[in-house]
Short mmCIF file of C-alpha atoms in Angstrom, two decimals:
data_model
loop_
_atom_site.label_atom_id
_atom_site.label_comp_id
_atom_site.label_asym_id
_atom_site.label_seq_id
_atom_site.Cartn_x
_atom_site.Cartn_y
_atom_site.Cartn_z
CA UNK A 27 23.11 3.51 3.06
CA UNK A 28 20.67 5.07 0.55
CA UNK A 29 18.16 2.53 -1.49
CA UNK A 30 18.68 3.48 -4.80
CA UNK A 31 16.73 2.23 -7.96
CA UNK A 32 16.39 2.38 -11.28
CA UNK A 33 12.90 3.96 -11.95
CA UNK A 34 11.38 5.71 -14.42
CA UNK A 35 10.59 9.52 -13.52
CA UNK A 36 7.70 11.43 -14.72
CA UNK A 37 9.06 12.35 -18.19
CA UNK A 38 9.33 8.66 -18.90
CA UNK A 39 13.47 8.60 -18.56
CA UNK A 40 14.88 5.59 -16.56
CA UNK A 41 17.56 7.20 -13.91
CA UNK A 42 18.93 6.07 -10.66
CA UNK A 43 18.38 8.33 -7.85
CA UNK A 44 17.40 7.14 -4.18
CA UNK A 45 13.79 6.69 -4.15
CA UNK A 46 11.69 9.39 -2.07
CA UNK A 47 9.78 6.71 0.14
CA UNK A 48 10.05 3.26 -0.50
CA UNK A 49 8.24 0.36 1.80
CA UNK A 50 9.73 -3.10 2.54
CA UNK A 51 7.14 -5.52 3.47
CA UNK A 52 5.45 -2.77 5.45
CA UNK A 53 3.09 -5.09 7.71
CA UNK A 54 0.42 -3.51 10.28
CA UNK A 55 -1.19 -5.79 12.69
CA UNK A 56 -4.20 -4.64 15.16
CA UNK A 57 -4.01 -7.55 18.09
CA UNK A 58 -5.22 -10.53 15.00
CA UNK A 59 -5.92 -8.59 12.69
CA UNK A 60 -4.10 -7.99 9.89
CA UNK A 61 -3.99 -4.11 8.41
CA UNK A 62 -1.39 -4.15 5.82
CA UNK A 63 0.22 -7.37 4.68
CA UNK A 64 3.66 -6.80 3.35
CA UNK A 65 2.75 -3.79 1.15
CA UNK A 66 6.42 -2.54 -1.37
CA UNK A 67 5.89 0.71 -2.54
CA UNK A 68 8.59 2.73 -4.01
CA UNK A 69 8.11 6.59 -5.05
CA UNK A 70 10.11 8.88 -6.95
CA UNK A 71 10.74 12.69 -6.01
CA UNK A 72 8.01 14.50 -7.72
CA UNK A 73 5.38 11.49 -8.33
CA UNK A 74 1.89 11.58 -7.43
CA UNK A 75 0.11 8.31 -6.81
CA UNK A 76 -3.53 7.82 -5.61
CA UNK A 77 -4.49 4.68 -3.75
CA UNK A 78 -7.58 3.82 -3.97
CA UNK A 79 -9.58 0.46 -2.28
CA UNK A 80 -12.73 -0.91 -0.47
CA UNK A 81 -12.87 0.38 3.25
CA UNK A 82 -11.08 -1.28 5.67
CA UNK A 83 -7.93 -2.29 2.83
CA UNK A 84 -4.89 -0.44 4.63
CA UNK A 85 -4.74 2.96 3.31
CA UNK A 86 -5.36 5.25 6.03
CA UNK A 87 -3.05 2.67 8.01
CA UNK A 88 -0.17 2.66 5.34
CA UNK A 89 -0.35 6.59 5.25
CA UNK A 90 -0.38 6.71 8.67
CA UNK A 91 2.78 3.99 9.09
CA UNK A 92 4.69 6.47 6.26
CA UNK A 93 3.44 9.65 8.15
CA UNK A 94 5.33 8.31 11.50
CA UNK A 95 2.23 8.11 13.30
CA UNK A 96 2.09 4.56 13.61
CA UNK A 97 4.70 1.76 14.20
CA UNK A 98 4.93 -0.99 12.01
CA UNK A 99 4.51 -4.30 12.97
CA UNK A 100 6.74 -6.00 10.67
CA UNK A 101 8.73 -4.05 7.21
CA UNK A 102 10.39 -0.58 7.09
CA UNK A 103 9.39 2.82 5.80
CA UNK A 104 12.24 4.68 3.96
CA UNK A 105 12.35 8.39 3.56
CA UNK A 106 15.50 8.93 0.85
CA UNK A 107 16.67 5.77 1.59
CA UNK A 108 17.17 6.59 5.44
CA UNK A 109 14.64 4.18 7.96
CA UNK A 110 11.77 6.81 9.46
CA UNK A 111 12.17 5.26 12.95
CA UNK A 112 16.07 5.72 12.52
CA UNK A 113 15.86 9.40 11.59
CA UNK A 114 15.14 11.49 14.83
CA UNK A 115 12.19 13.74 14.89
CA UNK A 116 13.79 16.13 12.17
CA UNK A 117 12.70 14.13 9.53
CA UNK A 118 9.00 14.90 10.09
CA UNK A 119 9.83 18.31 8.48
CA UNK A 120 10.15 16.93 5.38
CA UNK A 121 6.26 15.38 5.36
CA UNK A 122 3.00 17.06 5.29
CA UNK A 123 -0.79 15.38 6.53
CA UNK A 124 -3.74 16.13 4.89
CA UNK A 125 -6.69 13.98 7.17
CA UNK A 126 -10.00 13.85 6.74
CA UNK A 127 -9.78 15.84 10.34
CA UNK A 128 -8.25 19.07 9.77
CA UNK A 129 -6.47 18.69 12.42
CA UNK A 130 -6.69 22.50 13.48
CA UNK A 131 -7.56 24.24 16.85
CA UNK A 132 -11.61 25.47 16.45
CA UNK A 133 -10.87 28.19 19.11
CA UNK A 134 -8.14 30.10 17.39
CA UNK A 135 -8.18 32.02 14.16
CA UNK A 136 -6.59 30.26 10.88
CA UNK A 137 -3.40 32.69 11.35
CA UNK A 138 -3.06 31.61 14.97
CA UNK A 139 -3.71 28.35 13.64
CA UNK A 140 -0.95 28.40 10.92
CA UNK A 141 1.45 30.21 13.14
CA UNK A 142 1.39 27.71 16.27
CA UNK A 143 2.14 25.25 13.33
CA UNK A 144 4.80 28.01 11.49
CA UNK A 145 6.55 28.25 15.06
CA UNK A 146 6.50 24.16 15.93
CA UNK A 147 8.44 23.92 12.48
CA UNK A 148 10.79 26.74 12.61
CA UNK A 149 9.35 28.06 9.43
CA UNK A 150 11.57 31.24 8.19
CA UNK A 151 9.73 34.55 7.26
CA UNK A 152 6.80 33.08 8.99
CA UNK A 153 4.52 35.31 8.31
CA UNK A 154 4.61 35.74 4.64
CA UNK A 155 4.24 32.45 3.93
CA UNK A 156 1.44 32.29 5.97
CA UNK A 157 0.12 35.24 3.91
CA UNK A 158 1.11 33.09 0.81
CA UNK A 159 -0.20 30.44 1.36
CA UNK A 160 -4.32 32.10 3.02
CA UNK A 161 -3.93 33.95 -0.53
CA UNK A 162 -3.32 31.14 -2.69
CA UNK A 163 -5.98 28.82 -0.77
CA UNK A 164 -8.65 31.59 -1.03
CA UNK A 165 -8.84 32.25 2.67
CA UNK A 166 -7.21 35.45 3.56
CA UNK A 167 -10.63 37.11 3.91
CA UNK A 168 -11.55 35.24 6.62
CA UNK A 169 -7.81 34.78 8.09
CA UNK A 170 -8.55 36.67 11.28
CA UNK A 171 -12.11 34.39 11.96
CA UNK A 172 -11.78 31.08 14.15
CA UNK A 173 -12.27 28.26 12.69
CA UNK A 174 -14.97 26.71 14.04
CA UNK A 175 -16.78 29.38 12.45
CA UNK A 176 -15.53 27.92 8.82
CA UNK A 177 -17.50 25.92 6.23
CA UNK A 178 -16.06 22.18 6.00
CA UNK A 179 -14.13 23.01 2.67
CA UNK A 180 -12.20 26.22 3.99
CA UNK A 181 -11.24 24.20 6.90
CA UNK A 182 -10.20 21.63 4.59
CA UNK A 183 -8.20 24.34 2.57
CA UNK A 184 -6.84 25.49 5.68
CA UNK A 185 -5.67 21.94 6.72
CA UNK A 186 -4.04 22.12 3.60
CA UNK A 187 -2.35 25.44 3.88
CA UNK A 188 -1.22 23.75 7.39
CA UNK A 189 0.26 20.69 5.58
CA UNK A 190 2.21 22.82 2.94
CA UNK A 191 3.45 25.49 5.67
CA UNK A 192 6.70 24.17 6.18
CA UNK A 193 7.03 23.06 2.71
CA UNK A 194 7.04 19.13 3.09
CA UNK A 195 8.97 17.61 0.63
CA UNK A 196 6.31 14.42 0.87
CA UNK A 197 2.36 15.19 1.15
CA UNK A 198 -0.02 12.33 2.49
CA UNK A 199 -3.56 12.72 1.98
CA UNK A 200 -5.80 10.55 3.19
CA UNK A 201 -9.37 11.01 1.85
CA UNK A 202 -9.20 14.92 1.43
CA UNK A 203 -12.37 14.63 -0.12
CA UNK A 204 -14.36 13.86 2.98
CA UNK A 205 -17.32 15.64 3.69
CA UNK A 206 -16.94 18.12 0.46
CA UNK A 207 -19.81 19.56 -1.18
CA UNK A 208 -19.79 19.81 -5.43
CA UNK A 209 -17.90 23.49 -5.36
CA UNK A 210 -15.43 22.53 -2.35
CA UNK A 211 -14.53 19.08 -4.56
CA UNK A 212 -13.81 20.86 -7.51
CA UNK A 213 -11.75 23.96 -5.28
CA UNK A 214 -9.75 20.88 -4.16
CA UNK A 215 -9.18 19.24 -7.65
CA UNK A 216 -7.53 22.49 -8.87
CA UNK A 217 -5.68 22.75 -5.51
CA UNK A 218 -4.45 19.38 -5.95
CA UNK A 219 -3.35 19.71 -9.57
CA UNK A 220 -1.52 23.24 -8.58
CA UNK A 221 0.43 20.87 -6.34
CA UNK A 222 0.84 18.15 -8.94
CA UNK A 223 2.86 20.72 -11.43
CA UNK A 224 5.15 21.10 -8.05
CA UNK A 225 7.83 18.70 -7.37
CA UNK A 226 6.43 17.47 -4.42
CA UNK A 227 6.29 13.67 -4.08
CA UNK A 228 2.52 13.18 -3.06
CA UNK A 229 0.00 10.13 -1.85
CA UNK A 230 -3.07 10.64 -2.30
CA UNK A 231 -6.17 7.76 -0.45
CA UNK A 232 -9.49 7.68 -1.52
CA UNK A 233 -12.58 5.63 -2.35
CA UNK A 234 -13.53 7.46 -5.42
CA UNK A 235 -12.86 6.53 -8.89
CA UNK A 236 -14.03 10.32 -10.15
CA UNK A 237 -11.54 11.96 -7.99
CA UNK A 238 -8.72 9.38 -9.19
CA UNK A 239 -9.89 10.15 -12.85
CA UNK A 240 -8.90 13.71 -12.40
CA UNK A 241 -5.70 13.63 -10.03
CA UNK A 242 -2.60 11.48 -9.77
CA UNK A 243 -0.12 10.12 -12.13
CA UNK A 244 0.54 6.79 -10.65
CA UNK A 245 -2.54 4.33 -9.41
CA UNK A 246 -2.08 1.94 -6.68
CA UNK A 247 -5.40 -0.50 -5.67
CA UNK A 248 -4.93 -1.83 -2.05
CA UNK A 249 -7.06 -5.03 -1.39
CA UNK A 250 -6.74 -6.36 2.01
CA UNK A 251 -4.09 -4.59 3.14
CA UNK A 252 -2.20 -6.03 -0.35
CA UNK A 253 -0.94 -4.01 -3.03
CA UNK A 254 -3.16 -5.63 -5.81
CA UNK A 255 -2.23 -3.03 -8.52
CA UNK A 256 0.48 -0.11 -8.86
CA UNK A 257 0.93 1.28 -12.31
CA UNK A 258 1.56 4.81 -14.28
CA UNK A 259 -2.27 6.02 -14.64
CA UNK A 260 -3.52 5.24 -17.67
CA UNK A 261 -5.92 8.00 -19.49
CA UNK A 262 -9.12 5.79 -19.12
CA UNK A 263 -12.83 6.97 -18.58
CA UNK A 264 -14.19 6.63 -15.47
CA UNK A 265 -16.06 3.54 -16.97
CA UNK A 266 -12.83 2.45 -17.72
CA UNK A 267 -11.31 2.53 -14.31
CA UNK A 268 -13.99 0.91 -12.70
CA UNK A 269 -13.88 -1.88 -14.72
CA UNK A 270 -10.56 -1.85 -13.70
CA UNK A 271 -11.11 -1.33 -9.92
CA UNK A 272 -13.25 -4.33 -10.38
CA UNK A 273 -11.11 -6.75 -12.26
CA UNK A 274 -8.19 -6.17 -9.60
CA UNK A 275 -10.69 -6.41 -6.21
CA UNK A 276 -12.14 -9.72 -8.27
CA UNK A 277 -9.00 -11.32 -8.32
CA UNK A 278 -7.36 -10.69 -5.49
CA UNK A 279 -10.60 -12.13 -3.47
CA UNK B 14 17.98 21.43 24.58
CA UNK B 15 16.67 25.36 23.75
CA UNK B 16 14.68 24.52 20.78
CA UNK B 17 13.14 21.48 22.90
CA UNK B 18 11.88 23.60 25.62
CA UNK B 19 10.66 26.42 23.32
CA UNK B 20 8.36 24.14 21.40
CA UNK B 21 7.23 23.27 24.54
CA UNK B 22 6.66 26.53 25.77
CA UNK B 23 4.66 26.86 22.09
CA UNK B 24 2.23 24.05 22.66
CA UNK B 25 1.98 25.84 26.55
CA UNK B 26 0.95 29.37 25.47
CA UNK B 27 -1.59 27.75 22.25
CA UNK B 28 -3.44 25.86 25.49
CA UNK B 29 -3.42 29.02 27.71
CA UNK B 30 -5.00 31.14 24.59
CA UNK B 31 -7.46 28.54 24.00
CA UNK B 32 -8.70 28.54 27.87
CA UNK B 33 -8.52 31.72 27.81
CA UNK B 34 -10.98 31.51 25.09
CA UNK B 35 -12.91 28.90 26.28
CA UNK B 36 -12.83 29.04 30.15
CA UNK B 37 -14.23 25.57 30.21
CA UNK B 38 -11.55 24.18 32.18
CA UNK B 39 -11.25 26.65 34.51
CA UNK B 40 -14.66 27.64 35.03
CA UNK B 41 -15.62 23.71 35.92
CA UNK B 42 -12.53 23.34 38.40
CA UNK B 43 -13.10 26.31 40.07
CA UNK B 44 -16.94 25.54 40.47
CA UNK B 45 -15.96 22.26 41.84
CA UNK B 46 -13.66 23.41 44.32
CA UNK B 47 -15.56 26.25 45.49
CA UNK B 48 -18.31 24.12 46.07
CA UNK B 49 -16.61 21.71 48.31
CA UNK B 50 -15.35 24.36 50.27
CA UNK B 51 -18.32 26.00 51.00
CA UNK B 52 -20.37 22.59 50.98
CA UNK B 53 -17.85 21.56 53.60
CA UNK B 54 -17.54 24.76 55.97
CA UNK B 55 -21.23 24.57 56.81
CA UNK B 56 -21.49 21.00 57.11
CA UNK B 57 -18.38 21.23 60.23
CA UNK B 58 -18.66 23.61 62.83
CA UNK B 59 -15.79 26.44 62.49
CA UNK B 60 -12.90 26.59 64.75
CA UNK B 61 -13.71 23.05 66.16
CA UNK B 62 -11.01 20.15 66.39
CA UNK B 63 -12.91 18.32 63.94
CA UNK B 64 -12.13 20.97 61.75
CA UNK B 65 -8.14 20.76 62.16
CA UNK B 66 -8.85 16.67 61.69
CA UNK B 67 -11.10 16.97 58.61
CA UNK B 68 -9.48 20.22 56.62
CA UNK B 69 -6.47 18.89 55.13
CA UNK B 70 -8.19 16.08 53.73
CA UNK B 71 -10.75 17.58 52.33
CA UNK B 72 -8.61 20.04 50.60
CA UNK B 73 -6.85 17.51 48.89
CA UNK B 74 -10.07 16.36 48.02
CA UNK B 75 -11.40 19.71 46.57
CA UNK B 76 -7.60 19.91 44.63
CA UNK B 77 -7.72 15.88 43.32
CA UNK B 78 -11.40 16.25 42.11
CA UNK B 79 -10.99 19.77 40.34
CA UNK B 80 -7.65 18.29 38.95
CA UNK B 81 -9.26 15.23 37.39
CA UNK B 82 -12.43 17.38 35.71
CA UNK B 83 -9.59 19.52 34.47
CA UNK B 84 -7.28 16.34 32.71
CA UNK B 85 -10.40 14.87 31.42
CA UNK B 86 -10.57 18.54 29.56
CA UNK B 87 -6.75 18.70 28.86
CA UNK B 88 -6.72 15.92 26.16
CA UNK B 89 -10.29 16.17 24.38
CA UNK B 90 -8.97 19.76 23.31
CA UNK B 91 -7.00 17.59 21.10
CA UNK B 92 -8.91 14.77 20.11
CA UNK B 93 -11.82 17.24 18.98
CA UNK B 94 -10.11 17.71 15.45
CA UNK B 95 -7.32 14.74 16.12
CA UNK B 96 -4.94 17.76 16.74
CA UNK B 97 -2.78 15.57 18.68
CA UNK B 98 -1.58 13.77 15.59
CA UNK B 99 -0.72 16.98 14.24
CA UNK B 100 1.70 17.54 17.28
CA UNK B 101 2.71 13.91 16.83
CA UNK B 102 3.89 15.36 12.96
CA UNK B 103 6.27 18.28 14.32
CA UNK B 104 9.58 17.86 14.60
CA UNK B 105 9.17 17.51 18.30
CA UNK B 106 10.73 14.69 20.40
CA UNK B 107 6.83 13.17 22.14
CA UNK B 108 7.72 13.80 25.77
CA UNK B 109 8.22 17.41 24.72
CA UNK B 110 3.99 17.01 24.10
CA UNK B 111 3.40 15.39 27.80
CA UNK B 112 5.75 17.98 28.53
CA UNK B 113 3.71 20.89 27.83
CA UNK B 114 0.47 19.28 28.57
CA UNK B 115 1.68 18.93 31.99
CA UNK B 116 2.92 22.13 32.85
CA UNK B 117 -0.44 23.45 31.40
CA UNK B 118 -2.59 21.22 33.66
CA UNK B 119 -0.15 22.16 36.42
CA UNK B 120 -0.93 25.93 35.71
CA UNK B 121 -4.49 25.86 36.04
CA UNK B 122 -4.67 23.55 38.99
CA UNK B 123 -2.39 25.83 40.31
CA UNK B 124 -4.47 28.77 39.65
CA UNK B 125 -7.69 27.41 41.35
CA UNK B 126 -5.58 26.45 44.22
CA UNK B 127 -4.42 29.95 44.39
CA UNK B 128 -8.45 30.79 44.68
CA UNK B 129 -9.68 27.96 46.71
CA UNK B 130 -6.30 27.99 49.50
CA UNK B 131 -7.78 31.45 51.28
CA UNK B 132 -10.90 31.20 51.33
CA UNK B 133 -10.51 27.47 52.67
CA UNK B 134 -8.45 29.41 55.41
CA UNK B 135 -11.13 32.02 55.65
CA UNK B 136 -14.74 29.87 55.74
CA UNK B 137 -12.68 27.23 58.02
CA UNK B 138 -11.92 29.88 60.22
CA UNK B 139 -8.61 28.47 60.35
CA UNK B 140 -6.84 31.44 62.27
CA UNK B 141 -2.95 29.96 61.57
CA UNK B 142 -1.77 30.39 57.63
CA UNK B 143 1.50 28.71 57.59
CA UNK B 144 3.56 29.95 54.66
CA UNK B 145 4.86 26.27 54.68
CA UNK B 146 1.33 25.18 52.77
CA UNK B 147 2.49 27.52 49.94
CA UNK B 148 5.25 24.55 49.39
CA UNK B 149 3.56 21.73 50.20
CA UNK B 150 0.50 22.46 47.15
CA UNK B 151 3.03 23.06 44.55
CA UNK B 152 4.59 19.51 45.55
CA UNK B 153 1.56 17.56 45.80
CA UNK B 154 0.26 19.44 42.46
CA UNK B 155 3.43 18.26 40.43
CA UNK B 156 3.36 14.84 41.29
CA UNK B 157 -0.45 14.60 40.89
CA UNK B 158 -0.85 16.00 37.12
CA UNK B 159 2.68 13.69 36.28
CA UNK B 160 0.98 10.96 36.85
CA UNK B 161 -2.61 12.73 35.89
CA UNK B 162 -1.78 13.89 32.28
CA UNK B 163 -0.16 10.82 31.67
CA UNK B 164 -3.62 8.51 32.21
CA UNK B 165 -5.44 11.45 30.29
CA UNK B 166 -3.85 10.85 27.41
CA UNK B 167 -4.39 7.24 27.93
CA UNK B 168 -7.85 7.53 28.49
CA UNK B 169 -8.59 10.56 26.12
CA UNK B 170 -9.56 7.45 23.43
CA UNK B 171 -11.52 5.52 25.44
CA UNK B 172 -15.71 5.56 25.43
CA UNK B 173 -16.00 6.32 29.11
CA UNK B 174 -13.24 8.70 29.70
CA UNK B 175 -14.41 10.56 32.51
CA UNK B 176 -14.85 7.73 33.98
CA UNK B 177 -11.91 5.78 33.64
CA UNK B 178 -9.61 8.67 34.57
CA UNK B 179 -10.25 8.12 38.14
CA UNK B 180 -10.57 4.76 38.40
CA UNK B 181 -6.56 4.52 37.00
CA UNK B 182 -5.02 7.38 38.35
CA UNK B 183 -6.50 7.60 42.07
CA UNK B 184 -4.74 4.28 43.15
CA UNK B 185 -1.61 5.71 41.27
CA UNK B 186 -1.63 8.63 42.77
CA UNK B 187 -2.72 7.83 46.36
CA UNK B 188 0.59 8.22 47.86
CA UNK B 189 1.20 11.53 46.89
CA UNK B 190 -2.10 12.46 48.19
CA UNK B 191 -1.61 10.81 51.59
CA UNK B 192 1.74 12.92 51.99
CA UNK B 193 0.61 15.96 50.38
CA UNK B 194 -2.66 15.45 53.34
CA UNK B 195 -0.32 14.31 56.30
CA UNK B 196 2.38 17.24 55.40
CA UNK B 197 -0.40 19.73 55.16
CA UNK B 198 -2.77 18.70 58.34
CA UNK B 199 1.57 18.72 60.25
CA UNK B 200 1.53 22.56 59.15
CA UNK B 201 -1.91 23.06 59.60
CA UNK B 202 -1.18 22.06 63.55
CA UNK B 203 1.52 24.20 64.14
CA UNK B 204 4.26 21.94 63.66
CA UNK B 205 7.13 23.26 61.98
CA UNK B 206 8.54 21.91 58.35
CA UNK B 207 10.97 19.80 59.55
CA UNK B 208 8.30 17.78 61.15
CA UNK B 209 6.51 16.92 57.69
CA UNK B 210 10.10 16.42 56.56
CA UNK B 211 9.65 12.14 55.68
CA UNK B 212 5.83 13.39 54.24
CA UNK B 213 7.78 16.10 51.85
CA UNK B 214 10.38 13.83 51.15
CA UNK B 215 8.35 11.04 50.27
CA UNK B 216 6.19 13.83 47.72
CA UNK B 217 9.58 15.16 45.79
CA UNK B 218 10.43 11.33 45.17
CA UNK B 219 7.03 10.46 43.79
CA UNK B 220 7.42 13.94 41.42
CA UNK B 221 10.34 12.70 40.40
CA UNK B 222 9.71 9.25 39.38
CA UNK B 223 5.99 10.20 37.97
CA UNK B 224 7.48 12.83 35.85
CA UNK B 225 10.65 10.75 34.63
CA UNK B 226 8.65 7.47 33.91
CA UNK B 227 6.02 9.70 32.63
CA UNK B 228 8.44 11.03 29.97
CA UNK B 229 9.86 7.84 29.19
CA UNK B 230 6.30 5.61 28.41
CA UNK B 231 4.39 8.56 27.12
CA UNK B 232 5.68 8.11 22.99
CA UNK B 233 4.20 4.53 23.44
CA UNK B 234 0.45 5.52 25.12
CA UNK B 235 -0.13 7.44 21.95
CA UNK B 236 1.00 5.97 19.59
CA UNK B 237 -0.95 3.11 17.59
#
């Protein structure tokens, strides 16, 4: 049976649909320790929230338990109301990984690259899109060079052409940001707002309160492995949102 | 049932084009093997009936060695950028991964076999090449890299890797390489097939349960 809710979408008008992935008590546990702790997050088709905590809160964990890459403990993650472990393995067409590893082959070329990807996904007119997609990322210059002979941000691009190639209907990035100089962060920030305008539902991790100034419509503070915060972003300075960050770490510890 | 196989023909012919590329897997198994073969037919004198009691064995030692330098590669293609997760992401079912790794670990052991084999024959002075050996490798192969890629990817996260390879999958895989040596050393002697026939039987039923019980765990061994 679909979970449907009544939420309010991103022009502020309160509709039921079935949300695009909502967690139940979503609860991680490594041996003891505890990685997420009964985190509810519902998200709307077309919403982009950025979570955003101290290291070691849950996010990488809670993108990777939504991503299908790792079983939760305890809790369920729902993709349009359907359980991800109940769903067989075509449901993983409808999300797309951004990691702070690309993961991408060094060896081969970024076409070979997208293509081994295109083929594992049964993407249609596989070729064009991979042209779209080198153009619109700035890479198609260097589309026939492998990739371990790429700067850190065109990989990065690349790893995000490779998460949009079948064209996910849910994007997870966790810390995209890693390892970018000043010019690649700001190539990202227009990448990412390109993708915002889409109606692509998107989750966005990161430990810095610049980035989530400029990105995301929805804020979500993990503390813990705890959901201390989710709201609609506010338009606050970056002053302003750390003052925030630190109310909501202060009293959840 | 198709689609399954084609994906796993995909992630075959992406490792192939990387070796190609890269020749580190091959180039280190072959120098292994080659080495123990020539290492081995000046250290026993040619023709002699230690020979006949020593060559099967260490054939199978040339073959487990050069297998287990070429798992430890197998899996640390993917870890390099975590491109394993990004197979974990596709729409394939996770045994279709072990799968494909398998078949490509069985391909290159198979092709510095396919080396090593005549000029083992050739430096042992071995005059006899029974065509039944061209069986018996393929057998032993299989059921070694089953139970090989499996304990790669186990191991592929671990500190000491290359080292813990061996240590798990040489007791596993013992009795395939006891009838894969026995079945070998029968043809080796002249016997005919039928005489190896409980060694070849007992090699097809370790295949089959490394391979099936292989396909069945492997979704939990990489998985968090």
């Amino acid at each position: 049976m679909a979970a449907a809710g009544s939420i309010r979408g991103q022009r502020g008008v309160t509709e039921n649909v079935a949300f695009e992935i909502e967690t139940r008590n979503l609860t991680k546990e490594f041996g003891h320790r505890q990685a997420l702790r009964g985190v509810n997050l519902k998200l709307a088709a077309g919403e982009f929230v950025t979570i955003i905590g101290p290291n070691g809160a849950g996010k990488s964990t809670l993108l990777r338990c939504v991503a299908g890459l790792s079983k939760p403990s305890r809790g369920q993650v729902l993709l349009r109301g359907r359980p991800l472990d109940a769903s067989g393995t075509d449901v993983r067409r409808r999300i797309g990984l951004v990691s702070h590893e690309t993961l991408l082959y060094d060896d081969l070329t970024a076409v070979e690259n997208l293509r081994f990807y295109g083929r594992m996904y049964d993407v249609e007119r596989l070729d064009s899109r991979i042209d779209e997609l080198l153009r619109r990322l700035g890479l198609l210059r260097r589309a026939h060079d492998p990739v371990r002979t790429y700067s850190r941000g065109m990989q990065q691009r690349l790893a995000i052409a490779r998460a949009l190639l079948h064209r996910p209907s849910v994007i997870l990035m966790d810390e995209p940001y890693t390892g970018l100089d000043e010019q690649a962060t700001e190539q990202l920030h227009r990448i990412l707002r390109m993708m915002e305008s889409g109606d692509q539902t998107l989750i966005m991790t990161t430990h810095n309160l610049n980035t989530v100034a400029q990105v995301g419509s929805r804020l979500a503070i993990l503390v813990a492995g705890r959901l201390a915060y989710d709201a609609p972003k506010r338009p606050l300075s970056l002053e302003g949102l750390s003052t925030l960050y630190r109310e909501v770490i202060g009293a959840s510890s | 049932m198709r689609a399954y196989l084609g994906k796993v023909a995909i992630i075959l012919w992406k490792d192939v084009i990387s070796e190609v590329r890269t020749r580190e897997m091959l180039s280190s198994m072959l120098v292994f093997a080659l080495l123990v073969t020539v290492i081995f037919s000046f250290a026993v004198e040619p023709g002699s009936v230690d020979m006949m009691d020593l060559a099967p064995g260490l054939l199978w030692v040339a073959f487990t060695f050069a297998g287990i330098l070429g798992l430890n590669r197998s899996f640390a293609l993917e870890k390099a950028r975590n491109s394993l997760e990004g197979l974990m992401l596709t729409p394939l079912d996770r045994s279709g991964i072990y799968l494909a790794k398998m078949l490509g670990n069985f391909v290159f052991l198979s092709i510095v076999e396919a080396v090593v084999l005549p000029l083992f024959w050739v430096l042992s002075n071995l005059t006899l090449f029974p065509l039944a050996v061209v069986l018996i490798v393929p057998l032993g192969t299989v059921g070694f890299v089953a139970a090989g890629t499996l304990f790669a990817a186990m191991t592929v996260n671990t500190r000491a890797r290359e080292v813990m390879l061996p240590i798990l999958l040489l007791p596993v895989s013992v009795p395939v390489i006891v009838a894969a040596v026995k079945a070998t050393g029968a043809v080796m002697a002249g016997e005919s097939l039928a005489a190896a026939a409980n060694w070849l039987q007992l090699l097809a039923a370790c295949d089959v349960v490394f391979l099936v019980v292989s396909v069945l765990i492997f979704e939990y061994v990489i998985e968090d």
